[in-house]
mmCIF file of C-alpha atoms in Angstrom:
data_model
loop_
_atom_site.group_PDB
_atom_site.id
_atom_site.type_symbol
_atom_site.label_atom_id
_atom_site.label_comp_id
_atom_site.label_asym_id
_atom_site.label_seq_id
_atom_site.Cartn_x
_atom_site.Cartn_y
_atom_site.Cartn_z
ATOM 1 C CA UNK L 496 29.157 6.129 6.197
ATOM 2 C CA UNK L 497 30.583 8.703 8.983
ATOM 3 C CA UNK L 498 28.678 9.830 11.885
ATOM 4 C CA UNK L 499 27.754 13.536 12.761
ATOM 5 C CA UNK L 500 30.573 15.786 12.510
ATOM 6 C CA UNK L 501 31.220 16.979 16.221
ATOM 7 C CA UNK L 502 32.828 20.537 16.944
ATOM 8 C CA UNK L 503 34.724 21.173 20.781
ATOM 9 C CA UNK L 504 32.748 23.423 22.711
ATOM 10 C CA UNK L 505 34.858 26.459 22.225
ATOM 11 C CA UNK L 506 34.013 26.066 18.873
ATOM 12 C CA UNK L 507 30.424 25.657 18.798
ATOM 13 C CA UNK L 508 30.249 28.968 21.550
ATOM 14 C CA UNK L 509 31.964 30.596 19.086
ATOM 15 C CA UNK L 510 29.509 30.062 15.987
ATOM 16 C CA UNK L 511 26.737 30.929 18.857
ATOM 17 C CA UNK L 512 28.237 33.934 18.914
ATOM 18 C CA UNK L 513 28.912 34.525 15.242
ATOM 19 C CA UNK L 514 25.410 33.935 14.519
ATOM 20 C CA UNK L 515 23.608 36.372 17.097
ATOM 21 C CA UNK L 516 26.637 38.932 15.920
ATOM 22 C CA UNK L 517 25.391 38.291 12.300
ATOM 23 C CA UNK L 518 21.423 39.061 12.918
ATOM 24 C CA UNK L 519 22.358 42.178 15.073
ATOM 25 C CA UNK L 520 24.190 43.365 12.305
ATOM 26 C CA UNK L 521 21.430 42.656 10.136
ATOM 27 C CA UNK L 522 18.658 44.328 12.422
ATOM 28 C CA UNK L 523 20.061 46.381 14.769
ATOM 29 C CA UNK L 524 23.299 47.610 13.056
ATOM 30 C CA UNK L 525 21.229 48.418 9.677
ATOM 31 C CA UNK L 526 18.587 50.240 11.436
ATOM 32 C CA UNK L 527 21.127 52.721 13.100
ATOM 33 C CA UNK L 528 23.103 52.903 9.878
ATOM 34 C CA UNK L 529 19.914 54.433 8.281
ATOM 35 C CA UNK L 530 19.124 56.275 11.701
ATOM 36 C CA UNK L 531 15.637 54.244 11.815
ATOM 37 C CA UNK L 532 16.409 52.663 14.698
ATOM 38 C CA UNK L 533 13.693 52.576 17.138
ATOM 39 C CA UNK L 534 9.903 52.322 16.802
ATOM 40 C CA UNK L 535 10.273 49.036 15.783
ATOM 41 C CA UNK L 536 12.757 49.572 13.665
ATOM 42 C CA UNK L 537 15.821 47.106 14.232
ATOM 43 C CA UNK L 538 14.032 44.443 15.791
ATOM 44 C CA UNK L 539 12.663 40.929 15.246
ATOM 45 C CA UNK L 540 8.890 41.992 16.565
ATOM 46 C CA UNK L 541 6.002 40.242 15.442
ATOM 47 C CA UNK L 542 3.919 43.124 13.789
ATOM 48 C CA UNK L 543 7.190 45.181 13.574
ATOM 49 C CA UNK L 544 8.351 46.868 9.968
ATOM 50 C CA UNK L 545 9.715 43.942 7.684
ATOM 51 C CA UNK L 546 11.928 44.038 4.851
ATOM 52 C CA UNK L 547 14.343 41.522 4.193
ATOM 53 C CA UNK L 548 16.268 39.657 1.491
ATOM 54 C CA UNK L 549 17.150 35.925 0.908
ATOM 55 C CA UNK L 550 20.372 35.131 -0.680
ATOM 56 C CA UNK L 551 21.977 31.891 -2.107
ATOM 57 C CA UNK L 552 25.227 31.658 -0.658
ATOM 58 C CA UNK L 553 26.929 28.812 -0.253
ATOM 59 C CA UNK L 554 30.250 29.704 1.762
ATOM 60 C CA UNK L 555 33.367 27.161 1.803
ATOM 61 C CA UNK L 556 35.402 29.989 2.865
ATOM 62 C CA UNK L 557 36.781 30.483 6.713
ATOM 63 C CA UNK L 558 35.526 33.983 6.332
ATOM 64 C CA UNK L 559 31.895 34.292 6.283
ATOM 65 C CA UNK L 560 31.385 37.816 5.883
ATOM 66 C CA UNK L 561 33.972 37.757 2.663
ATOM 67 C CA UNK L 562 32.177 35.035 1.242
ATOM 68 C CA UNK L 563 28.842 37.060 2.128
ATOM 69 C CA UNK L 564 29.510 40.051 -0.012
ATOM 70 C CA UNK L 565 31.448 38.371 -2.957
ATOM 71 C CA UNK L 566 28.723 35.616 -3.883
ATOM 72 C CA UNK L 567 25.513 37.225 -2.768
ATOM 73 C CA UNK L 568 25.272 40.041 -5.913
ATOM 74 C CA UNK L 569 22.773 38.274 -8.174
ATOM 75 C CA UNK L 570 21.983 35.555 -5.905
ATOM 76 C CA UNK L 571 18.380 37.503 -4.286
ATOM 77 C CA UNK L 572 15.716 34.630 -3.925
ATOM 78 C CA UNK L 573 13.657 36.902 -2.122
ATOM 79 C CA UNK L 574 12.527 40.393 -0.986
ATOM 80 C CA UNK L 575 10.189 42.025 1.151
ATOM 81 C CA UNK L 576 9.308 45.126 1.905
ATOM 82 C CA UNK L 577 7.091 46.481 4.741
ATOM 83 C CA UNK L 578 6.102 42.447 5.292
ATOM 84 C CA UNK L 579 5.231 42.195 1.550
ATOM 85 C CA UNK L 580 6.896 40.233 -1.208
ATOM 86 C CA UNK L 581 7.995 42.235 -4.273
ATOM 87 C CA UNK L 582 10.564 39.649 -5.745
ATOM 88 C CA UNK L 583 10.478 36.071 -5.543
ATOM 89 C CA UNK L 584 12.136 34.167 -8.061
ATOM 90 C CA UNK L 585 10.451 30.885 -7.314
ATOM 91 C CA UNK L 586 7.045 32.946 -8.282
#
């Protein structure tokens, strides 16, 4: 059995990085594609407007946002709008 799979510094900075560039994409970025930004809009607030969706991805690829776009269509677990569930394929 192998131990835990370390990563050099640089490397785990890096997916910091990747991952806070990922949700501001998500919040922020959408928000002010749709000009909603503001109000709430484009922010993780508790009481703030909510819709979301959960996808099954599983990436191999070196290029996350690739991988993103060509295996999420048809892979929605989940979806909320305005903080309520309207699909949920588990339900």
């Amino acid at each position: 059995m192998s131990g835990p799979r370390l990563v050099s510094p640089q490397i785990a900075t890096a997916l910091i990085l990747l991952a806070a560039r990922l949700i501001e994409a998500a919040t922020a970025g959408g928000a002010r594609a749709l000009g909603l930004f503001g109000a709430g809009y484009g922010t993780l607030t508790e009481g703030g407007p909510a819709d979301c969706a959960v996808f099954d991805v599983h990436c191999t690829e070196d290029n996350v946002e690739t991988c993103v776009v060509e295996k999420a269509a048809g892979n929605c677990l989940l979806t909320m709008v305005a903080g309520k569930v309207v699909h949920d394929v588990a339900a």
